[in-house]
Short mmCIF file of N, CA, C and O and ligand atoms in Angstrom, two decimals:
data_model
loop_
_atom_site.label_atom_id
_atom_site.label_comp_id
_atom_site.label_asym_id
_atom_site.label_seq_id
_atom_site.Cartn_x
_atom_site.Cartn_y
_atom_site.Cartn_z
N MET N 1 54.03 -52.09 78.73
CA MET N 1 52.99 -52.83 78.68
C MET N 1 51.76 -53.85 78.91
O MET N 1 53.63 -54.48 79.53
N SER N 2 51.33 -54.23 79.01
CA SER N 2 50.63 -55.05 79.00
C SER N 2 51.22 -56.72 78.54
O SER N 2 51.82 -56.78 77.64
N ASP N 3 51.28 -57.96 79.86
CA ASP N 3 51.82 -58.77 79.39
C ASP N 3 50.48 -58.79 78.11
O ASP N 3 51.74 -59.72 77.39
N THR N 4 49.18 -59.31 78.73
CA THR N 4 48.64 -60.08 77.08
C THR N 4 48.26 -58.67 75.79
O THR N 4 48.76 -59.09 75.57
N LEU N 5 48.95 -57.37 76.10
CA LEU N 5 49.71 -57.11 74.73
C LEU N 5 51.20 -57.29 74.03
O LEU N 5 50.74 -57.97 73.24
N GLU N 6 51.87 -57.79 75.36
CA GLU N 6 53.34 -57.87 74.75
C GLU N 6 53.25 -59.86 74.14
O GLU N 6 53.33 -59.73 72.71
N GLN N 7 51.53 -60.55 74.30
CA GLN N 7 51.96 -61.97 74.15
C GLN N 7 51.35 -61.83 72.99
O GLN N 7 51.46 -61.95 72.21
N LEU N 8 50.40 -61.19 72.51
CA LEU N 8 49.72 -60.18 71.67
C LEU N 8 50.62 -60.20 70.72
O LEU N 8 50.86 -60.89 68.85
N ALA N 9 51.42 -58.50 70.64
CA ALA N 9 52.37 -58.80 69.75
C ALA N 9 53.61 -59.88 69.52
O ALA N 9 53.74 -60.20 67.66
N ASP N 10 53.63 -60.54 69.85
CA ASP N 10 54.85 -61.74 69.66
C ASP N 10 53.65 -62.53 68.22
O ASP N 10 54.58 -63.21 67.64
N VAL N 11 52.64 -63.56 68.92
CA VAL N 11 52.12 -64.07 68.77
C VAL N 11 51.39 -63.09 67.02
O VAL N 11 51.72 -63.79 66.12
N LEU N 12 51.19 -61.91 66.78
CA LEU N 12 51.11 -61.46 65.20
C LEU N 12 52.44 -61.27 64.68
O LEU N 12 52.30 -61.74 63.39
N GLU N 13 53.36 -61.30 65.46
CA GLU N 13 54.58 -61.45 64.67
C GLU N 13 54.88 -63.29 64.30
O GLU N 13 55.40 -63.25 62.71
N ALA N 14 54.98 -63.43 64.46
CA ALA N 14 54.33 -65.74 64.89
C ALA N 14 53.31 -65.44 62.97
O ALA N 14 53.91 -66.62 62.06
N ARG N 15 52.40 -65.01 63.14
CA ARG N 15 51.69 -65.59 62.64
C ARG N 15 51.95 -64.87 60.99
O ARG N 15 50.80 -64.85 59.78
N ARG N 16 52.69 -63.97 60.54
CA ARG N 16 53.28 -63.04 59.58
C ARG N 16 53.75 -64.10 58.59
O ARG N 16 53.09 -63.85 57.76
N SER N 17 54.41 -65.42 58.75
CA SER N 17 54.11 -66.30 58.17
C SER N 17 53.30 -67.29 57.78
O SER N 17 54.15 -68.14 57.36
N ALA N 18 51.89 -67.58 58.58
CA ALA N 18 51.97 -68.65 58.70
C ALA N 18 50.87 -69.18 57.47
O ALA N 18 50.78 -67.65 56.33
N ASP N 19 49.68 -69.60 57.60
CA ASP N 19 48.47 -69.95 56.23
C ASP N 19 47.55 -69.23 56.37
O ASP N 19 46.91 -69.53 57.27
N PRO N 20 47.43 -68.34 55.12
CA PRO N 20 46.22 -67.41 55.05
C PRO N 20 45.16 -68.80 55.57
O PRO N 20 44.22 -67.82 55.57
N LYS N 21 44.90 -69.87 54.87
CA LYS N 21 43.60 -69.88 55.29
C LYS N 21 43.81 -70.38 56.35
O LYS N 21 42.65 -71.66 56.87
N SER N 22 43.72 -70.94 57.50
CA SER N 22 44.30 -71.12 59.12
C SER N 22 44.47 -69.77 60.22
O SER N 22 44.33 -70.21 61.12
N SER N 23 44.81 -68.82 58.93
CA SER N 23 45.28 -68.05 59.78
C SER N 23 44.22 -66.05 59.69
O SER N 23 44.91 -65.77 58.26
N TYR N 24 43.45 -65.43 60.34
CA TYR N 24 43.26 -64.14 59.88
C TYR N 24 44.17 -63.10 59.55
O TYR N 24 43.47 -62.54 58.78
N VAL N 25 45.03 -63.57 61.11
CA VAL N 25 46.39 -62.82 60.75
C VAL N 25 47.47 -62.27 59.87
O VAL N 25 47.46 -61.48 58.72
N ALA N 26 46.91 -64.20 59.13
CA ALA N 26 48.09 -64.61 57.79
C ALA N 26 47.52 -63.66 55.89
O ALA N 26 48.40 -63.11 56.05
N GLN N 27 46.16 -63.67 56.97
CA GLN N 27 44.66 -63.63 55.49
C GLN N 27 45.11 -62.00 55.73
O GLN N 27 45.42 -61.37 53.98
N LEU N 28 45.19 -61.19 56.41
CA LEU N 28 45.26 -59.73 56.47
C LEU N 28 46.80 -59.41 55.10
O LEU N 28 46.78 -58.78 54.74
N HIS N 29 47.52 -59.77 56.25
CA HIS N 29 49.40 -59.28 55.43
C HIS N 29 49.05 -60.18 54.23
O HIS N 29 49.64 -59.05 53.56
N HIS N 30 48.19 -61.25 53.95
CA HIS N 30 48.33 -61.38 52.36
C HIS N 30 47.60 -60.43 51.04
O HIS N 30 48.40 -60.74 50.41
N ARG N 31 46.38 -60.20 51.96
CA ARG N 31 45.50 -59.32 51.58
C ARG N 31 46.06 -57.52 50.83
O ARG N 31 45.23 -56.51 50.37
N GLY N 32 47.02 -57.84 51.85
CA GLY N 32 48.10 -56.18 51.80
C GLY N 32 47.49 -55.08 52.36
O GLY N 32 46.12 -55.05 53.23
N LEU N 33 48.19 -54.04 52.65
CA LEU N 33 47.95 -52.35 53.03
C LEU N 33 46.84 -52.10 53.03
O LEU N 33 46.25 -52.03 54.12
N ASN N 34 46.13 -51.74 52.09
CA ASN N 34 45.17 -51.59 51.98
C ASN N 34 43.92 -52.15 52.52
O ASN N 34 42.67 -51.53 52.84
N LYS N 35 43.61 -53.90 52.36
CA LYS N 35 42.54 -54.10 53.70
C LYS N 35 43.05 -53.66 55.18
O LYS N 35 42.11 -53.40 55.36
N ILE N 36 44.30 -54.15 55.51
CA ILE N 36 44.22 -53.66 56.52
C ILE N 36 44.08 -52.38 56.93
O ILE N 36 43.46 -51.94 58.04
N LEU N 37 44.13 -51.21 56.59
CA LEU N 37 43.67 -49.64 56.36
C LEU N 37 42.57 -49.38 56.78
O LEU N 37 41.91 -48.94 57.17
N GLU N 38 41.91 -50.48 55.54
CA GLU N 38 40.47 -50.42 55.56
C GLU N 38 39.77 -50.77 56.23
O GLU N 38 39.17 -50.46 57.45
N LYS N 39 40.20 -52.36 57.11
CA LYS N 39 39.92 -52.64 58.46
C LYS N 39 39.81 -51.66 59.07
O LYS N 39 39.73 -51.52 60.38
N VAL N 40 41.55 -51.12 59.85
CA VAL N 40 41.83 -49.63 61.20
C VAL N 40 40.21 -48.61 60.75
O VAL N 40 39.70 -48.88 61.97
N GLY N 41 40.39 -48.38 59.67
CA GLY N 41 39.65 -47.14 59.43
C GLY N 41 37.77 -47.34 59.76
O GLY N 41 37.25 -46.93 60.55
N GLU N 42 37.47 -48.93 59.36
CA GLU N 42 36.26 -49.71 59.79
C GLU N 42 36.32 -49.84 61.35
O GLU N 42 34.88 -49.44 61.89
N GLU N 43 36.89 -50.17 62.27
CA GLU N 43 37.23 -50.52 63.29
C GLU N 43 37.01 -49.03 63.92
O GLU N 43 36.69 -48.90 65.19
N ALA N 44 37.97 -47.81 63.46
CA ALA N 44 37.72 -46.98 64.64
C ALA N 44 36.26 -45.42 64.00
O ALA N 44 36.24 -44.96 64.94
N THR N 45 35.59 -45.93 62.65
CA THR N 45 34.66 -45.65 62.95
C THR N 45 33.71 -46.78 63.97
O THR N 45 32.44 -45.96 64.32
N GLU N 46 33.64 -47.75 63.75
CA GLU N 46 32.38 -48.04 64.74
C GLU N 46 32.76 -48.37 66.12
O GLU N 46 32.16 -47.88 66.94
N THR N 47 34.17 -47.88 66.54
CA THR N 47 34.61 -47.65 68.31
C THR N 47 33.88 -46.18 68.28
O THR N 47 32.99 -46.02 69.45
N ILE N 48 33.69 -45.30 67.76
CA ILE N 48 33.36 -44.01 67.58
C ILE N 48 30.95 -43.99 68.04
O ILE N 48 30.90 -43.67 68.26
N LEU N 49 30.64 -44.94 66.73
CA LEU N 49 29.74 -45.43 66.90
C LEU N 49 28.90 -45.74 68.19
O LEU N 49 28.32 -45.28 69.31
N ALA N 50 29.97 -46.80 68.80
CA ALA N 50 29.44 -47.11 69.85
C ALA N 50 30.21 -46.58 70.81
O ALA N 50 28.91 -45.99 72.57
N ALA N 51 30.74 -45.60 71.54
CA ALA N 51 31.09 -44.67 72.09
C ALA N 51 30.07 -43.33 71.97
O ALA N 51 29.65 -43.29 73.17
N LYS N 52 29.31 -42.77 70.71
CA LYS N 52 28.32 -42.72 71.10
C LYS N 52 26.39 -43.26 71.20
O LYS N 52 25.83 -41.95 72.50
N ASP N 53 26.89 -44.25 71.41
CA ASP N 53 26.01 -44.78 71.74
C ASP N 53 25.72 -45.62 73.27
O ASP N 53 25.02 -45.98 73.97
N LEU N 54 26.91 -45.34 73.96
CA LEU N 54 27.87 -45.36 75.25
C LEU N 54 25.83 -44.69 76.13
O LEU N 54 26.64 -43.84 76.47
N LYS N 55 25.93 -46.03 76.75
CA LYS N 55 24.31 -45.76 78.13
C LYS N 55 24.91 -45.64 79.76
O LYS N 55 26.14 -46.65 79.58
N ALA N 56 24.57 -44.45 79.98
CA ALA N 56 25.13 -45.17 81.69
C ALA N 56 24.86 -45.92 82.00
O ALA N 56 23.68 -46.64 81.52
N ASP N 57 25.16 -46.46 83.01
CA ASP N 57 24.88 -47.92 83.43
C ASP N 57 23.71 -49.15 82.70
O ASP N 57 23.01 -49.79 82.58
N ASP N 58 24.92 -49.34 81.29
CA ASP N 58 24.17 -49.77 80.35
C ASP N 58 25.44 -51.27 80.42
O ASP N 58 26.44 -50.64 79.67
N ALA N 59 25.31 -51.94 80.54
CA ALA N 59 26.02 -52.98 80.73
C ALA N 59 26.43 -53.44 79.13
O ALA N 59 27.90 -53.20 78.75
N SER N 60 26.06 -52.96 78.57
CA SER N 60 25.99 -54.12 76.98
C SER N 60 26.84 -53.30 76.23
O SER N 60 27.22 -53.22 75.57
N SER N 61 26.05 -51.76 76.12
CA SER N 61 26.78 -50.89 75.40
C SER N 61 28.06 -50.70 75.76
O SER N 61 29.04 -50.21 75.16
N ARG N 62 28.33 -50.58 77.09
CA ARG N 62 30.12 -50.74 77.81
C ARG N 62 30.74 -51.63 77.21
O ARG N 62 31.67 -51.19 76.66
N GLN N 63 30.40 -53.14 77.17
CA GLN N 63 30.45 -54.01 76.64
C GLN N 63 31.30 -53.79 74.74
O GLN N 63 31.94 -53.95 74.29
N ALA N 64 30.24 -53.33 74.35
CA ALA N 64 29.74 -52.96 72.90
C ALA N 64 31.33 -52.36 72.34
O ALA N 64 32.29 -52.14 71.54
N LEU N 65 31.77 -51.45 73.05
CA LEU N 65 32.27 -50.28 72.99
C LEU N 65 34.01 -50.71 73.43
O LEU N 65 35.14 -50.94 72.91
N ILE N 66 34.43 -51.73 74.40
CA ILE N 66 35.24 -52.10 74.66
C ILE N 66 35.82 -53.28 73.61
O ILE N 66 36.53 -53.01 73.09
N GLY N 67 34.62 -54.09 73.38
CA GLY N 67 35.39 -54.53 71.92
C GLY N 67 35.51 -54.43 70.83
O GLY N 67 35.81 -54.73 69.74
N GLU N 68 34.96 -53.14 70.64
CA GLU N 68 35.42 -52.00 69.15
C GLU N 68 36.72 -51.64 69.63
O GLU N 68 37.40 -51.50 68.34
N VAL N 69 37.05 -51.03 70.70
CA VAL N 69 38.58 -50.50 70.70
C VAL N 69 39.46 -51.60 70.14
O VAL N 69 40.39 -51.45 70.01
N ALA N 70 39.20 -53.13 71.40
CA ALA N 70 40.16 -54.42 71.38
C ALA N 70 39.81 -54.63 69.89
O ALA N 70 41.22 -54.62 69.08
N ASP N 71 38.96 -54.37 68.98
CA ASP N 71 39.33 -54.74 67.41
C ASP N 71 39.87 -53.76 66.49
O ASP N 71 41.18 -54.06 65.99
N LEU N 72 40.00 -52.17 67.00
CA LEU N 72 41.27 -50.92 66.54
C LEU N 72 42.42 -51.16 67.38
O LEU N 72 43.44 -51.06 66.61
N TRP N 73 42.52 -51.74 68.63
CA TRP N 73 43.82 -51.85 68.80
C TRP N 73 44.47 -53.20 68.03
O TRP N 73 45.45 -53.28 68.13
N PHE N 74 43.40 -54.35 67.76
CA PHE N 74 44.29 -55.05 67.60
C PHE N 74 44.56 -55.07 65.88
O PHE N 74 45.66 -55.52 65.52
N HIS N 75 43.97 -54.66 64.84
CA HIS N 75 44.05 -54.16 63.77
C HIS N 75 44.98 -53.21 63.73
O HIS N 75 45.82 -53.31 62.72
N SER N 76 45.36 -52.02 64.31
CA SER N 76 46.71 -50.95 64.40
C SER N 76 47.64 -51.90 64.71
O SER N 76 48.78 -51.67 64.33
N LEU N 77 47.52 -52.20 65.45
CA LEU N 77 48.91 -53.48 65.79
C LEU N 77 49.71 -54.70 64.32
O LEU N 77 50.65 -54.55 64.26
N VAL N 78 48.45 -55.01 63.70
CA VAL N 78 49.02 -55.74 61.88
C VAL N 78 49.02 -54.50 60.98
O VAL N 78 50.21 -55.02 61.07
N MET N 79 48.78 -53.67 61.32
CA MET N 79 49.53 -52.51 60.59
C MET N 79 50.52 -52.22 60.21
O MET N 79 51.64 -52.48 59.96
N LEU N 80 51.50 -51.75 61.66
CA LEU N 80 52.53 -51.64 62.30
C LEU N 80 53.92 -53.25 62.55
O LEU N 80 54.45 -52.65 61.78
N SER N 81 53.14 -54.00 62.66
CA SER N 81 53.87 -55.30 61.81
C SER N 81 53.54 -54.99 60.57
O SER N 81 54.52 -55.43 60.16
N HIS N 82 53.21 -54.77 59.78
CA HIS N 82 52.62 -55.45 58.22
C HIS N 82 54.38 -54.10 57.41
O HIS N 82 54.60 -54.48 56.82
N LEU N 83 54.14 -52.88 58.47
CA LEU N 83 55.02 -51.90 58.00
C LEU N 83 56.34 -52.17 58.60
O LEU N 83 57.28 -51.16 58.48
N ASP N 84 56.42 -53.02 59.77
CA ASP N 84 57.69 -53.39 60.59
C ASP N 84 58.12 -51.93 60.99
O ASP N 84 59.65 -51.74 61.44
N VAL N 85 57.16 -51.75 61.93
CA VAL N 85 57.17 -50.36 62.73
C VAL N 85 57.18 -51.74 63.65
O VAL N 85 56.21 -52.15 63.85
N ASP N 86 57.56 -51.41 65.11
CA ASP N 86 58.06 -52.23 65.97
C ASP N 86 57.60 -51.23 67.07
O ASP N 86 58.01 -50.15 67.87
N HIS N 87 55.74 -51.62 67.70
CA HIS N 87 54.83 -51.77 68.19
C HIS N 87 55.81 -50.96 69.44
O HIS N 87 54.58 -49.80 70.67
N ARG N 88 57.04 -51.35 70.24
CA ARG N 88 57.16 -50.52 71.54
C ARG N 88 57.66 -49.38 71.46
O ARG N 88 58.17 -48.41 72.29
N ASP N 89 58.13 -49.14 69.85
CA ASP N 89 58.67 -47.30 69.26
C ASP N 89 57.16 -46.98 70.21
O ASP N 89 57.50 -45.41 70.42
N ILE N 90 55.95 -47.41 69.78
CA ILE N 90 54.89 -46.59 70.33
C ILE N 90 54.70 -46.28 71.50
O ILE N 90 54.39 -45.08 72.34
N LEU N 91 55.01 -47.09 72.39
CA LEU N 91 54.90 -47.07 73.50
C LEU N 91 55.77 -46.18 74.44
O LEU N 91 56.20 -45.09 75.05
N ASP N 92 57.37 -46.36 73.67
CA ASP N 92 58.41 -45.40 73.98
C ASP N 92 57.62 -44.13 73.74
O ASP N 92 58.86 -43.27 74.57
N GLU N 93 57.22 -43.73 72.35
CA GLU N 93 56.45 -42.32 72.49
C GLU N 93 56.17 -41.56 73.37
O GLU N 93 55.82 -40.60 73.84
N LEU N 94 54.99 -42.80 74.27
CA LEU N 94 54.00 -41.97 75.04
C LEU N 94 54.27 -42.27 76.50
O LEU N 94 54.08 -41.14 76.69
N GLY N 95 55.61 -42.90 76.53
CA GLY N 95 56.17 -43.10 77.89
C GLY N 95 56.62 -41.72 77.71
O GLY N 95 57.36 -40.43 78.82
N ARG N 96 57.86 -41.07 76.23
CA ARG N 96 58.32 -39.62 76.59
C ARG N 96 57.03 -38.66 76.34
O ARG N 96 58.22 -36.96 77.49
N ARG N 97 56.25 -38.96 76.24
CA ARG N 97 55.18 -38.00 75.98
C ARG N 97 54.61 -37.85 77.98
O ARG N 97 54.71 -36.72 78.05
N ALA N 98 55.68 -38.97 78.56
CA ALA N 98 54.15 -38.62 80.32
C ALA N 98 54.71 -37.52 80.77
O ALA N 98 56.07 -37.10 80.92
N GLY N 99 54.24 -36.59 81.29
CA GLY N 99 54.46 -35.96 81.92
C GLY N 99 54.46 -34.21 82.02
O GLY N 99 54.79 -33.55 81.77
N VAL N 100 54.06 -34.50 80.29
CA VAL N 100 54.64 -33.20 79.33
C VAL N 100 52.84 -32.79 78.88
O VAL N 100 52.50 -33.60 78.40
N SER N 101 52.76 -32.38 79.31
CA SER N 101 51.01 -31.30 78.84
C SER N 101 50.93 -30.84 77.79
O SER N 101 51.66 -30.69 76.97
N GLY N 102 49.97 -32.00 77.21
CA GLY N 102 49.89 -31.64 75.73
C GLY N 102 49.47 -30.04 75.80
O GLY N 102 49.53 -29.74 74.49
N LEU N 103 48.86 -29.13 76.24
CA LEU N 103 49.15 -27.63 76.00
C LEU N 103 49.69 -27.11 76.00
O LEU N 103 50.52 -26.10 75.06
N GLU N 104 51.24 -27.35 76.90
CA GLU N 104 52.12 -26.97 76.39
C GLU N 104 53.34 -27.31 75.79
O GLU N 104 54.04 -26.35 74.94
N GLU N 105 53.34 -28.36 75.34
CA GLU N 105 54.06 -28.78 73.99
C GLU N 105 52.85 -28.07 72.94
O GLU N 105 54.02 -28.32 71.91
N LYS N 106 51.79 -28.35 72.37
CA LYS N 106 51.24 -27.46 71.59
C LYS N 106 52.13 -26.04 71.21
O LYS N 106 52.43 -25.56 70.07
N ALA N 107 52.23 -25.68 72.74
CA ALA N 107 52.58 -23.63 72.50
C ALA N 107 54.06 -23.78 72.44
O ALA N 107 53.99 -22.90 71.19
N SER N 108 54.43 -24.99 72.78
CA SER N 108 56.07 -24.07 72.32
C SER N 108 56.80 -25.02 70.60
O SER N 108 57.47 -24.71 70.11
N ARG N 109 55.29 -25.30 70.65
CA ARG N 109 55.08 -26.49 68.68
C ARG N 109 55.16 -24.91 67.92
O ARG N 109 55.68 -24.89 66.80
N ARG N 110 53.93 -24.01 68.24
CA ARG N 110 53.28 -23.33 67.53
C ARG N 110 52.99 -21.87 68.46
O ARG N 110 52.10 -21.45 69.25
N PRO N 111 54.72 -21.49 69.12
CA PRO N 111 54.62 -20.49 70.15
C PRO N 111 53.91 -18.89 69.42
O PRO N 111 52.60 -18.33 70.19
N SER N 112 53.21 -18.98 68.35
CA SER N 112 51.93 -17.67 67.93
C SER N 112 50.88 -17.71 68.71
O SER N 112 49.99 -17.21 68.40
N GLU N 113 50.24 -19.18 68.17
CA GLU N 113 48.83 -19.20 68.34
C GLU N 113 48.43 -19.36 70.09
O GLU N 113 49.20 -19.65 71.08
N1 PRT W 1 42.64 -60.38 68.99
C1 PRT W 1 42.71 -60.40 68.14
C2 PRT W 1 41.37 -60.64 66.59
N2 PRT W 1 40.37 -59.45 67.59
C3 PRT W 1 39.42 -59.24 66.76
N3 PRT W 1 39.90 -60.20 65.35
C4 PRT W 1 38.94 -60.24 63.97
O1 PRT W 1 39.04 -59.47 63.42
C5 PRT W 1 37.85 -60.37 62.13
C6 PRT W 1 37.42 -57.91 62.03
O2 PRT W 1 35.63 -58.84 62.58
P1 PRT W 1 35.42 -58.10 61.55
O3 PRT W 1 33.33 -58.55 62.42
O4 PRT W 1 35.28 -56.40 61.41
O5 PRT W 1 35.39 -59.26 60.44
P2 PRT W 1 34.62 -59.80 59.28
O6 PRT W 1 33.80 -58.47 58.72
O7 PRT W 1 34.86 -60.70 59.48
O8 PRT W 1 36.03 -58.66 58.16
P3 PRT W 1 35.78 -58.58 56.80
O9 PRT W 1 35.36 -59.85 55.91
O10 PRT W 1 35.35 -57.28 56.50
O11 PRT W 1 37.81 -58.74 56.71
C7 PRT W 1 36.98 -60.63 62.84
O12 PRT W 1 37.54 -62.12 61.99
C8 PRT W 1 37.97 -61.21 64.26
O13 PRT W 1 37.59 -62.62 64.77
C9 PRT W 1 41.58 -61.26 65.24
N4 PRT W 1 42.38 -61.64 65.34
C10 PRT W 1 43.14 -62.40 65.70
N5 PRT W 1 42.94 -62.10 66.40
C11 PRT W 1 44.73 -62.05 68.04
O14 PRT W 1 45.23 -62.43 67.12
C12 PRT W 1 45.33 -65.03 67.12
C13 PRT W 1 45.81 -64.76 65.96
O15 PRT W 1 44.71 -65.17 65.09
P4 PRT W 1 44.74 -66.06 64.07
O16 PRT W 1 45.53 -65.35 62.95
O17 PRT W 1 43.71 -66.06 63.14
O18 PRT W 1 45.57 -67.09 64.09
C14 PRT W 1 44.57 -64.94 68.14
O19 PRT W 1 44.96 -65.77 68.92
C15 PRT W 1 43.73 -63.73 68.59
O20 PRT W 1 44.94 -63.31 69.66
#
């Protein structure tokens, strides 16, 4: 995991018990799972729209997509933290999948298809 993500995950953990008046992350935890899931869904939709709007050689549309994906990753990390799922488990899962072709893995799951 990059240092930036690792540091962000540490900050998110610390913010769970912060004052909602002074912390957006604490506010999300305070508002509960449904609010956090609403934000994840909203950011996923905004990511899709930004991806569809991406124009070659257009720095601002590229930056818009980068911003939306950052929002999506951030809110996904808050969701994992709220549910007590260690973000490193996701990285371990991706590591476990490294080198395994998605097509081969799918075929081994559903050999008849
Ligand atoms: N990376 C982020 C980050 N990315 C996005 N956001 C916030 O996520 C929110 C989502 O954007 P929206 O435009 O959807 O927000 P909105 O319309 O105001 O949201 P709603 O009214 O719909 O709830 C904005 O308020 C952004 O500021 C973030 N807020 C915090 N962080 C990190 O979390 C740390 C702790 O933040 P606090 O808990 O606020 O101290 C910060 O130091 C940052 O490192």
